[in-house]
PDB file of C-alpha atoms in Angstrom:
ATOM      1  CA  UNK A   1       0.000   0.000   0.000  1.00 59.00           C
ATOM      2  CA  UNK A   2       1.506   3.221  -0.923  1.00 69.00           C
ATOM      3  CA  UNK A   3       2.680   5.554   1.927  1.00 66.00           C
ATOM      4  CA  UNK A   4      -0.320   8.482   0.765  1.00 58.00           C
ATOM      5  CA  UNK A   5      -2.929   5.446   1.091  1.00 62.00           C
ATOM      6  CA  UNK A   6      -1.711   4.554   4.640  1.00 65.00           C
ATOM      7  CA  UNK A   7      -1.751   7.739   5.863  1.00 56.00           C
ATOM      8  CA  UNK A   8      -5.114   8.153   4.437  1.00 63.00           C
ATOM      9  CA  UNK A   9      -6.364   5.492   6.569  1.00 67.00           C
ATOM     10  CA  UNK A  10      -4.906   5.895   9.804  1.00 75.00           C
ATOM     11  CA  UNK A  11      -6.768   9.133   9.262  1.00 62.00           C
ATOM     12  CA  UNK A  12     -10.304   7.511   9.004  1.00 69.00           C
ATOM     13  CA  UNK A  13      -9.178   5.073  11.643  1.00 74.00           C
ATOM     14  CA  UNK A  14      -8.974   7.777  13.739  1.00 72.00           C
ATOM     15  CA  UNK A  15     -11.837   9.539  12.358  1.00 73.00           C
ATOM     16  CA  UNK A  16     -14.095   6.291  13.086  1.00 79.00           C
ATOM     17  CA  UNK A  17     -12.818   6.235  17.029  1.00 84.00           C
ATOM     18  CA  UNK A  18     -13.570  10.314  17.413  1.00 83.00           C
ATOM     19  CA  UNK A  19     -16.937   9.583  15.918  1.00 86.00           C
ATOM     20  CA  UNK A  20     -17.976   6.609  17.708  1.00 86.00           C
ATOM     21  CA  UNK A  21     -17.031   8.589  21.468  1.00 89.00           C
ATOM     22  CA  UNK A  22     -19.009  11.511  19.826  1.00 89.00           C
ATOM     23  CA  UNK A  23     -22.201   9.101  19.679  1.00 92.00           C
ATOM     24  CA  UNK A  24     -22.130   7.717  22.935  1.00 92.00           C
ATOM     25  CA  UNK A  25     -22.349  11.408  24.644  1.00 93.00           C
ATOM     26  CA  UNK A  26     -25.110  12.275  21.559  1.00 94.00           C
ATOM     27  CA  UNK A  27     -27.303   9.526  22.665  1.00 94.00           C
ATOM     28  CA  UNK A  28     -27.730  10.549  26.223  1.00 94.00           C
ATOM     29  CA  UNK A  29     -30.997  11.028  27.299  1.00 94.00           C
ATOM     30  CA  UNK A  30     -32.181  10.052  23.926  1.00 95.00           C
ATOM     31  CA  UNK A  31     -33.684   6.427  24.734  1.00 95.00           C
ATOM     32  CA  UNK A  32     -31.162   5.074  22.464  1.00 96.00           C
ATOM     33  CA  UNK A  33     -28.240   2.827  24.027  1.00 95.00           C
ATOM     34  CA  UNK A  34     -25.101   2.007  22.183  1.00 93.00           C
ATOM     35  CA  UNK A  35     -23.385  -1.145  21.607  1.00 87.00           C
ATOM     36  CA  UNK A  36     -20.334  -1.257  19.616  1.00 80.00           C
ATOM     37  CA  UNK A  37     -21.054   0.376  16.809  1.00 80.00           C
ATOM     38  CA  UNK A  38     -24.855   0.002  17.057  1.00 88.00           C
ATOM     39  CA  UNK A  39     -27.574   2.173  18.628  1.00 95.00           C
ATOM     40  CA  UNK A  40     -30.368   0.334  20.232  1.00 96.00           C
ATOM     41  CA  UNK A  41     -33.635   0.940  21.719  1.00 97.00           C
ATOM     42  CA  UNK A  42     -37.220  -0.346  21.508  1.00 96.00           C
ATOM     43  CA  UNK A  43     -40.369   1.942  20.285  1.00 96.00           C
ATOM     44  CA  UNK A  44     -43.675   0.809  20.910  1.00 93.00           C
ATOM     45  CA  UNK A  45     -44.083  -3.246  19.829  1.00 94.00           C
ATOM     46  CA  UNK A  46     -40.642  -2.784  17.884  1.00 96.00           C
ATOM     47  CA  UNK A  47     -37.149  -3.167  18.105  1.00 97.00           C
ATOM     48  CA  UNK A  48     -35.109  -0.846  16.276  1.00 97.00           C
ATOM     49  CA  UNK A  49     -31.048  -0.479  15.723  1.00 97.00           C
ATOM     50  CA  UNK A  50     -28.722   1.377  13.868  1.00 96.00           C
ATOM     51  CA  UNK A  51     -25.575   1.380  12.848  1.00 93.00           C
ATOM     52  CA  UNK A  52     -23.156   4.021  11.778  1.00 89.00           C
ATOM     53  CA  UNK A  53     -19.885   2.881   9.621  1.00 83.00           C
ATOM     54  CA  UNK A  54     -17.145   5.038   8.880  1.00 80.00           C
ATOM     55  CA  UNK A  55     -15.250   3.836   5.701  1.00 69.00           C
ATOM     56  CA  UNK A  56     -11.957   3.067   5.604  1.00 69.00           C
ATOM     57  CA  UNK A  57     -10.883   3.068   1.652  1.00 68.00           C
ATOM     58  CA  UNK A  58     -12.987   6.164   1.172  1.00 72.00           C
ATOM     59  CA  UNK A  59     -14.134   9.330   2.544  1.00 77.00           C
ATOM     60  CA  UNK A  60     -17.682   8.054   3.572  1.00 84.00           C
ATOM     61  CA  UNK A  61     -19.958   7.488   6.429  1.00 85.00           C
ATOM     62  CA  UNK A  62     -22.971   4.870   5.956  1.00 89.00           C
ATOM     63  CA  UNK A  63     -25.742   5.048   8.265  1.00 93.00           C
ATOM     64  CA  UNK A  64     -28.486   2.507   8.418  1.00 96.00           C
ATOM     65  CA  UNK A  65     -32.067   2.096  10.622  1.00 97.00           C
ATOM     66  CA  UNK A  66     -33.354  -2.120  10.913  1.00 97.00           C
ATOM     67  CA  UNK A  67     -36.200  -3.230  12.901  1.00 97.00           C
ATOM     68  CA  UNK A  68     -38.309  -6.002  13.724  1.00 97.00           C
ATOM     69  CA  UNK A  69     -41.308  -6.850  16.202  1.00 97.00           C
ATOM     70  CA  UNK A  70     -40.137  -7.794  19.832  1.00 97.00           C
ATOM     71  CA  UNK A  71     -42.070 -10.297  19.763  1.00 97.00           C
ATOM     72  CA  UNK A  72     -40.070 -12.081  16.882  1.00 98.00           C
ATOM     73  CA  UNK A  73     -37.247 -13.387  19.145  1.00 98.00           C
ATOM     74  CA  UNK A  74     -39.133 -14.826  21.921  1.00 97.00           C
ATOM     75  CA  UNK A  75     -41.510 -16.882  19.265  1.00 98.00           C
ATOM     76  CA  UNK A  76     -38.230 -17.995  17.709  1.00 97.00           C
ATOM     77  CA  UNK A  77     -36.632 -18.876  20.948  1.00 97.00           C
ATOM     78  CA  UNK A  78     -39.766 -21.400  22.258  1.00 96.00           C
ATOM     79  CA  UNK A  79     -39.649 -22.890  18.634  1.00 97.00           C
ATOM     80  CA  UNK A  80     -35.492 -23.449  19.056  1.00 96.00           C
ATOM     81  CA  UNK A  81     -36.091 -24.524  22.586  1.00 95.00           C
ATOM     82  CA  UNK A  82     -33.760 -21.363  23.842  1.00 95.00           C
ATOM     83  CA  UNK A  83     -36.476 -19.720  26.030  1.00 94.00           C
ATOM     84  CA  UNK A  84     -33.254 -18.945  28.465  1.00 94.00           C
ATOM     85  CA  UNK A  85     -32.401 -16.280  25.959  1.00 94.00           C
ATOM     86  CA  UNK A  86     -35.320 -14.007  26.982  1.00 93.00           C
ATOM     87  CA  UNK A  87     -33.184 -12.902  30.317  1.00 95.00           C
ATOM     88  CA  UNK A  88     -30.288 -11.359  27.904  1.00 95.00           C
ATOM     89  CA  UNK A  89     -30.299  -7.425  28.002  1.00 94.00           C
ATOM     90  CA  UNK A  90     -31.655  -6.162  24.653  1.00 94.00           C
ATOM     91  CA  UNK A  91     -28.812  -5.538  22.961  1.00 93.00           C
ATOM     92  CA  UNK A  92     -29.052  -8.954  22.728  1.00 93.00           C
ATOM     93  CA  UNK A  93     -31.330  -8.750  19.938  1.00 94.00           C
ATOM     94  CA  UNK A  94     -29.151  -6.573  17.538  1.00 91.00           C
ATOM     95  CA  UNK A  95     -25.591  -9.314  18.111  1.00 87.00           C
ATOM     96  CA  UNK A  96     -27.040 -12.485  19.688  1.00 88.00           C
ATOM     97  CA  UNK A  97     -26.008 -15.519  17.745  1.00 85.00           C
ATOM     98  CA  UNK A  98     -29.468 -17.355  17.861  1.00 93.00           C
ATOM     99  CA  UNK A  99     -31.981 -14.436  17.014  1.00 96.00           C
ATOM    100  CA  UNK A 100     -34.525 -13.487  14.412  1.00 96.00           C
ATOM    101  CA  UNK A 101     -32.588 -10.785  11.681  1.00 95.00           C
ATOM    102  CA  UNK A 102     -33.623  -7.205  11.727  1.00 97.00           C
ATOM    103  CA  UNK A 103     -34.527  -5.936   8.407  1.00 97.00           C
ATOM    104  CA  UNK A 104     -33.124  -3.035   6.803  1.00 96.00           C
ATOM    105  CA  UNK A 105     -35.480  -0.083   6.795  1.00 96.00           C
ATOM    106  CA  UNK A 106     -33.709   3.364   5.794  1.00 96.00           C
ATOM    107  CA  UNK A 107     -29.765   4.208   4.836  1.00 96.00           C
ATOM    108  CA  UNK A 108     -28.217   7.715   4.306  1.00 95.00           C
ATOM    109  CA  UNK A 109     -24.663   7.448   3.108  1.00 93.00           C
ATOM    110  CA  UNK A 110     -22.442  10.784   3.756  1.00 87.00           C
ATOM    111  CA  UNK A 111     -19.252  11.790   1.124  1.00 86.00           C
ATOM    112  CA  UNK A 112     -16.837  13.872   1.367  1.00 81.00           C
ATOM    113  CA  UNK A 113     -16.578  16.797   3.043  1.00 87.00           C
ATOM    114  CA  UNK A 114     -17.687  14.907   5.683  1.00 84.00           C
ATOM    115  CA  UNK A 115     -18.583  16.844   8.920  1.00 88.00           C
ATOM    116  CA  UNK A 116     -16.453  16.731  12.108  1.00 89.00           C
ATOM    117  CA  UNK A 117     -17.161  13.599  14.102  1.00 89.00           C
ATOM    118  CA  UNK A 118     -19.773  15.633  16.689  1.00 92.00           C
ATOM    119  CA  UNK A 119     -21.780  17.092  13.854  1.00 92.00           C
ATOM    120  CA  UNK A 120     -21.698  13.655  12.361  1.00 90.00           C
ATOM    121  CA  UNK A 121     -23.107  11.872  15.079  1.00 92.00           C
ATOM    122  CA  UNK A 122     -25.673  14.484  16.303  1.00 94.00           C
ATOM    123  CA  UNK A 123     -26.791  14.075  12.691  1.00 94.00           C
ATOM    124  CA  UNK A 124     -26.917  10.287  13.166  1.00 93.00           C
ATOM    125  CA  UNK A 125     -29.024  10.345  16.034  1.00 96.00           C
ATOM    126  CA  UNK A 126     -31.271  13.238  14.544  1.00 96.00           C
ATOM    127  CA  UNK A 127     -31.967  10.819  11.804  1.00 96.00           C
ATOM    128  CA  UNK A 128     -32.122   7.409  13.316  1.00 96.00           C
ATOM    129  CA  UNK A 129     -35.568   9.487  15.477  1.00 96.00           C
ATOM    130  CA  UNK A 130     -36.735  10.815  12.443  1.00 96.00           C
ATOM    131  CA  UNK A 131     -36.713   7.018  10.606  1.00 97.00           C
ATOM    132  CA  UNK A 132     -37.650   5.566  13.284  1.00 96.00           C
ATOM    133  CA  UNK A 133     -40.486   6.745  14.166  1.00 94.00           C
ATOM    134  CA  UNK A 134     -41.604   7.243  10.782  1.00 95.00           C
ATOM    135  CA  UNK A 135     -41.533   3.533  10.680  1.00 96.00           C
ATOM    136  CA  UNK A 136     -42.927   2.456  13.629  1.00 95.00           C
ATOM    137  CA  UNK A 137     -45.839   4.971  12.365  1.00 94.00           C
ATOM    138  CA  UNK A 138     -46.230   2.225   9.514  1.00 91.00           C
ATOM    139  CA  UNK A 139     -46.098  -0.425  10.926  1.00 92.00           C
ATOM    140  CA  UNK A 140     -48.827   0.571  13.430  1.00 88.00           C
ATOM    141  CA  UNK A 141     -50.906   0.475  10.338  1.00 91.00           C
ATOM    142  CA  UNK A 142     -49.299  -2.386   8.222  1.00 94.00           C
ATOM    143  CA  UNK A 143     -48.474  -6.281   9.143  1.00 96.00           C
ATOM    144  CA  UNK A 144     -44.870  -6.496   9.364  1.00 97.00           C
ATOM    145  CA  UNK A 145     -44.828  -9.553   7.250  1.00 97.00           C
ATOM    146  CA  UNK A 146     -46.149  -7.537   4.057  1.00 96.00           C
ATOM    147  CA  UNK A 147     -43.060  -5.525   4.463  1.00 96.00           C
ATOM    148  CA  UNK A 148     -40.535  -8.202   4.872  1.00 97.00           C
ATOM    149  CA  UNK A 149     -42.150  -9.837   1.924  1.00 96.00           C
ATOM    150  CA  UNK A 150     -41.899  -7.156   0.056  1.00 96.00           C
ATOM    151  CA  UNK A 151     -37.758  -6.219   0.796  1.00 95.00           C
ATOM    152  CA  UNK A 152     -35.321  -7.285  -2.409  1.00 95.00           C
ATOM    153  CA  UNK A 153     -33.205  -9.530  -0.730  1.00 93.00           C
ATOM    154  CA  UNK A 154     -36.044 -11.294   0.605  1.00 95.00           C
ATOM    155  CA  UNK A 155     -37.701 -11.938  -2.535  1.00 93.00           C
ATOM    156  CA  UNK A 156     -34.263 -12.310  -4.411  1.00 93.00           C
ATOM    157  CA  UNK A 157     -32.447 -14.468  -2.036  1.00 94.00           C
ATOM    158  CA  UNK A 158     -34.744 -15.674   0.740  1.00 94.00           C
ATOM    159  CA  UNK A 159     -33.570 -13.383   3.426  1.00 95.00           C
ATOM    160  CA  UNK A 160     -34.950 -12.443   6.330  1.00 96.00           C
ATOM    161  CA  UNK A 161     -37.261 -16.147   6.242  1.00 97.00           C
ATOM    162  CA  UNK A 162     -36.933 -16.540   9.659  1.00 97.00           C
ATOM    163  CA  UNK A 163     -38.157 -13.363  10.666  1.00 97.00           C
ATOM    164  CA  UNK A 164     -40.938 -13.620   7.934  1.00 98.00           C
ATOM    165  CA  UNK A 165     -42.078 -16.950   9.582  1.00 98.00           C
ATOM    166  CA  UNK A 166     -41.990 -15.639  13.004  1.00 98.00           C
ATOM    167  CA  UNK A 167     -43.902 -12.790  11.617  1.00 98.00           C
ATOM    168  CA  UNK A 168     -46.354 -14.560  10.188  1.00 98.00           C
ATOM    169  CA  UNK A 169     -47.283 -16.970  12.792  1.00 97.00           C
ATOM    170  CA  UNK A 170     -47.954 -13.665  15.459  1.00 97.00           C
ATOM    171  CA  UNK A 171     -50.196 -12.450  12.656  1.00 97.00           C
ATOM    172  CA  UNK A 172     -52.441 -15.272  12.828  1.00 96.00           C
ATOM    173  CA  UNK A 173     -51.241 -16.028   9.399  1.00 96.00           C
ATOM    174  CA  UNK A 174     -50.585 -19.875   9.994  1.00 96.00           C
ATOM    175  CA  UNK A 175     -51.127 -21.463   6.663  1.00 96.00           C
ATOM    176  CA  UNK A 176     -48.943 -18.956   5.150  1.00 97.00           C
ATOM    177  CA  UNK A 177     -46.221 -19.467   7.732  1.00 97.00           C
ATOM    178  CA  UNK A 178     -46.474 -23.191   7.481  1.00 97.00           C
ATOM    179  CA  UNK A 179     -46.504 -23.167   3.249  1.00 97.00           C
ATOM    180  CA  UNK A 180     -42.861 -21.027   3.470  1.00 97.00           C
ATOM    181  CA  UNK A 181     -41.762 -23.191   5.997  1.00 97.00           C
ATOM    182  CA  UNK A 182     -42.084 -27.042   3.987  1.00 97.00           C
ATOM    183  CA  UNK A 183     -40.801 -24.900   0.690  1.00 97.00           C
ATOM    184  CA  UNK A 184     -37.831 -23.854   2.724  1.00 96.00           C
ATOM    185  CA  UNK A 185     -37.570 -27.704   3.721  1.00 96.00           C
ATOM    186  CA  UNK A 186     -38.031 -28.836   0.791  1.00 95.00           C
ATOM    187  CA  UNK A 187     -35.704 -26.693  -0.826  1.00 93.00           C
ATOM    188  CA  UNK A 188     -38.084 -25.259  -3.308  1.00 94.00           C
ATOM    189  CA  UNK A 189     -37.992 -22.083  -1.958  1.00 94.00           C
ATOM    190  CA  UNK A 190     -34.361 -20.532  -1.103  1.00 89.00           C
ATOM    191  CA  UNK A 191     -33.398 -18.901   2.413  1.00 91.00           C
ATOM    192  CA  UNK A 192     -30.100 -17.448   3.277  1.00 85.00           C
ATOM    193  CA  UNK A 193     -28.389 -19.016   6.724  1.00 80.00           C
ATOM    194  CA  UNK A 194     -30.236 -20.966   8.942  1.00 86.00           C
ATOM    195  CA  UNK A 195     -30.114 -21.545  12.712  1.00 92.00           C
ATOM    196  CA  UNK A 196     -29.406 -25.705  14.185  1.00 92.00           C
ATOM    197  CA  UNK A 197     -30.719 -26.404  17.522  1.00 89.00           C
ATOM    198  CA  UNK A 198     -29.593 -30.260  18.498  1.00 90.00           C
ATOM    199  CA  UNK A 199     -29.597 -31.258  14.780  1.00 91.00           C
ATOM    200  CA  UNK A 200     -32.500 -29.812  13.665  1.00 95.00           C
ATOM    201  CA  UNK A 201     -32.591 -26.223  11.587  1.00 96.00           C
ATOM    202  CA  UNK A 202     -35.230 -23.407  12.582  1.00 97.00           C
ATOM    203  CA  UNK A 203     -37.791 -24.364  10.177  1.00 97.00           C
ATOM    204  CA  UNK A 204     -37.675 -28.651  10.891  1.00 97.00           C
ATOM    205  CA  UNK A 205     -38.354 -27.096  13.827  1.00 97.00           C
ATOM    206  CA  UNK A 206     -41.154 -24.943  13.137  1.00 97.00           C
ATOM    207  CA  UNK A 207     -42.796 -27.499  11.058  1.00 97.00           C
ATOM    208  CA  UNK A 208     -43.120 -29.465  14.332  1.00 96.00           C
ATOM    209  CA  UNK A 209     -44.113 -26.080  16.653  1.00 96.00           C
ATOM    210  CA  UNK A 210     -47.003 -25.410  13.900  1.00 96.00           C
ATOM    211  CA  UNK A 211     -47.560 -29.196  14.646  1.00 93.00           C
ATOM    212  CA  UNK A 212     -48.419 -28.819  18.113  1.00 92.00           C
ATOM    213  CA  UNK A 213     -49.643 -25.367  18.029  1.00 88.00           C
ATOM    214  CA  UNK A 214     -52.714 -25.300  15.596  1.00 74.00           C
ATOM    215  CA  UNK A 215     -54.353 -21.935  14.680  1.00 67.00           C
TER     216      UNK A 215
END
C-alpha cells in the first residue's frame, strides 16, 4: 500500500474512534443505548437499531435504521427450545447468535466533506428518530410480514425467512407461515443461513411447533 494510502487510513481510523465517542455522549438522554457500533432501543411493539460505519478506503460514512417486532425473538426462541435467551439485556437482539434478523429499513450514506465527528453523530441520532419513528408509524398500520415480503433480498435471495415466519405466525397467518416453511424444507424455496438447535434447523423445527400449536 503506498505511503499516501496509509496515511489516508490511519486518518479515518482515527476519524471512526472520534466519531464513535461523539455518539455515545449524543445519545444521552435520547432512549437510544449504544453497543459497539450500534444504537439500540425499543419503540412501541418494535425493536429498532442502527448502525453508523465510517469507511476506511474512502471518505464516507454509511448510516443505516433495521427493525423487527419484539415479539419475533421470543416466538423464535420457544420454537429453538432457547427460552433462556429471553433474560439477555436487549442488545441482545441486535448481536445475539441465535436471534430473528432485523430488516433493513432506511440508509443515508455521507461523502466527502464529511462533517467533524460531533456534527456527524448528532446528525446520526437526529436521523435514526426521524426514521424511526416514521416507521414504527407504519407499521402501526401495516403487518410487518407484508413488508418483509416485500424487501429485495427477501424476494431475491430468501432473506430475512426466519423473521418472515416468526412474523407470520404472530399475525395469525398460519397457513402462510407453514406453506414457506415445507418450501424452505423442501428446498423449493431458497433462504439465506439458517439456525441448528440439536440437529435440527429453525424451520424442521417450526414445522413441528405449527404441529403442536394449531391456529
Amino acid at each position: 500500500m503506498p505511503a499516501a494510502d496509509r496515511i489516508a487510513e490511519k486518518l479515518r481510523m482515527a476519524r471512526e474512534k472520534d466519531t464513535l465517542r461523539c455518539l455515545k455522549a449524543a445519545v444521552r438522554g435520547t432512549g437510544w443505548r449504544i453497543n459497539q457500533t450500534a444504537a439500540f432501543r425499543q419503540i412501541g411493539q418494535l425493536f429498532v437499531v442502527g448502525f453508523l460505519d465510517s469507511w476506511r478506503n474512502a471518505d464516507k460514512v454509511a448510516m443505516s435504521l433495521e427493525a423487527k417486532p419484539m415479539a419475533v425473538d421470543p416466538l423464535f426462541w420457544a420454537i429453538m427450545d432457547l427460552e433462556a435467551n429471553g433474560k439477555e439485556p436487549l442488545s441482545f437482539r441486535a448481536w445475539g447468535a441465535f436471534v430473528c434478523g432485523s430488516v433493513p429499513v432506511a440508509e443515508l450514506n455521507l461523502t466527502a466533506p464529511l462533517p467533524p465527528p460531533a456534527d456527524a453523530a448528532s446528525m446520526f441520532v437526529t436521523w435514526l428518530d426521524e426514521q424511526a419513528r416514521e416507521f414504527a408509524n407504519h407499521y402501526a398500520a401495516n403487518p410487518f410480514s407484508t413488508f418483509v415480503e416485500a424487501n429485495k433480498n427477501h424476494r431475491e435471495r430468501g432473506a430475512y425467512a426466519t423473521t418472515l415466519i416468526c412474523s407470520l405466525i404472530l399475525e395469525g397467518r398460519i397457513g402462510d407461515a407453514r406453506s414457506l416453511t415445507e418450501a424452505i424444507v423442501s428446498g423449493r424455496r431458497r433462504s439465506v443461513g439458517t439456525h441448528v438447535s440439536e440437529g435440527k434447523t429453525f424451520y424442521q423445527r417450526a414445522l413441528t411447533w405449527l404441529d403442536t400449536h394449531p391456529a
